[in-house]
Coordinates of C-alpha atoms in Angstrom, one line a residue:
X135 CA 0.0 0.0 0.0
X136 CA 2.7 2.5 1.0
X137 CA 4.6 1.6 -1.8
X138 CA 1.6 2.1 -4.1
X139 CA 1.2 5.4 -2.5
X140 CA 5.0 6.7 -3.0
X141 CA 5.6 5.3 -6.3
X142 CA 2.3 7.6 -7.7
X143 CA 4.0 10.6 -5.5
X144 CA 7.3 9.6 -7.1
X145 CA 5.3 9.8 -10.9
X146 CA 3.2 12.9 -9.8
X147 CA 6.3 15.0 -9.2
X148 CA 8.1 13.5 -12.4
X149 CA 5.3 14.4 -14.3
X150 CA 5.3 18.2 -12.8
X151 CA 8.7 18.6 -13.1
X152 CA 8.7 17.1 -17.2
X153 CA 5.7 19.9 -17.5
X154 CA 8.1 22.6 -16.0
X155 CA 10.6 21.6 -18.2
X156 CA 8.3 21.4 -21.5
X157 CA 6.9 25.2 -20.7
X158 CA 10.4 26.8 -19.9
X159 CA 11.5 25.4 -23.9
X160 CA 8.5 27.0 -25.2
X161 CA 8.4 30.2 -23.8
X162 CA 12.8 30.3 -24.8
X163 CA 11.9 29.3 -28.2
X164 CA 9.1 31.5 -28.4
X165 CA 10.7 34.9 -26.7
X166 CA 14.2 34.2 -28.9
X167 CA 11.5 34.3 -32.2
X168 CA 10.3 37.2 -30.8
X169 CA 12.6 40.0 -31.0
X170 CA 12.9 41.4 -33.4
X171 CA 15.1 41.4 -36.3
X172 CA 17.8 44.4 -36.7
X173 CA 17.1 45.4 -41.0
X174 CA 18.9 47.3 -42.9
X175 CA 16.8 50.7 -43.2
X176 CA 17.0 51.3 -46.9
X177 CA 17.9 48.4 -48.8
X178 CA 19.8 48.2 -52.2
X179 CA 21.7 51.8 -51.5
X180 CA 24.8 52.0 -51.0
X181 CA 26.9 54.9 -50.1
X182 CA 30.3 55.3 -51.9
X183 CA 33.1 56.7 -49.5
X184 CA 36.0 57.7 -50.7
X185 CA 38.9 54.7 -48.8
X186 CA 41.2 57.5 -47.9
X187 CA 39.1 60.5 -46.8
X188 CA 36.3 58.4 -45.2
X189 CA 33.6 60.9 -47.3
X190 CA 31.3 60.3 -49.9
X191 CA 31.7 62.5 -53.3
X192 CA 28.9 65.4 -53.6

């Protein structure tokens, strides 16, 4: 009987502690696909800068 009693005990808390674990990997996977991306703010134009100088031509 006791033993009945500790080994569902023994299942309960493996069972709550496999949940825990389950939750904390959803909410990481879902807060590191959450932020947001860094983008380049106009795409396809590039600025020419003179090597030397560091300053673009006029």
């Amino acid at each position: 009987m006791v033993g009945r009693i500790m080994s569902r005990a023994r299942n309960l808390w493996i069972m709550i502690i496999s949940m825990l674990v389950f939750l904390a990997v959803i909410i990481l996977v879902w807060v590191l696909t959450s932020q947001s991306k860094t983008e380049i703010p106009k795409k396809g134009v590039f600025v020419y800068a003179d090597i030397k100088t560091g300053v673009s031509p006029q």
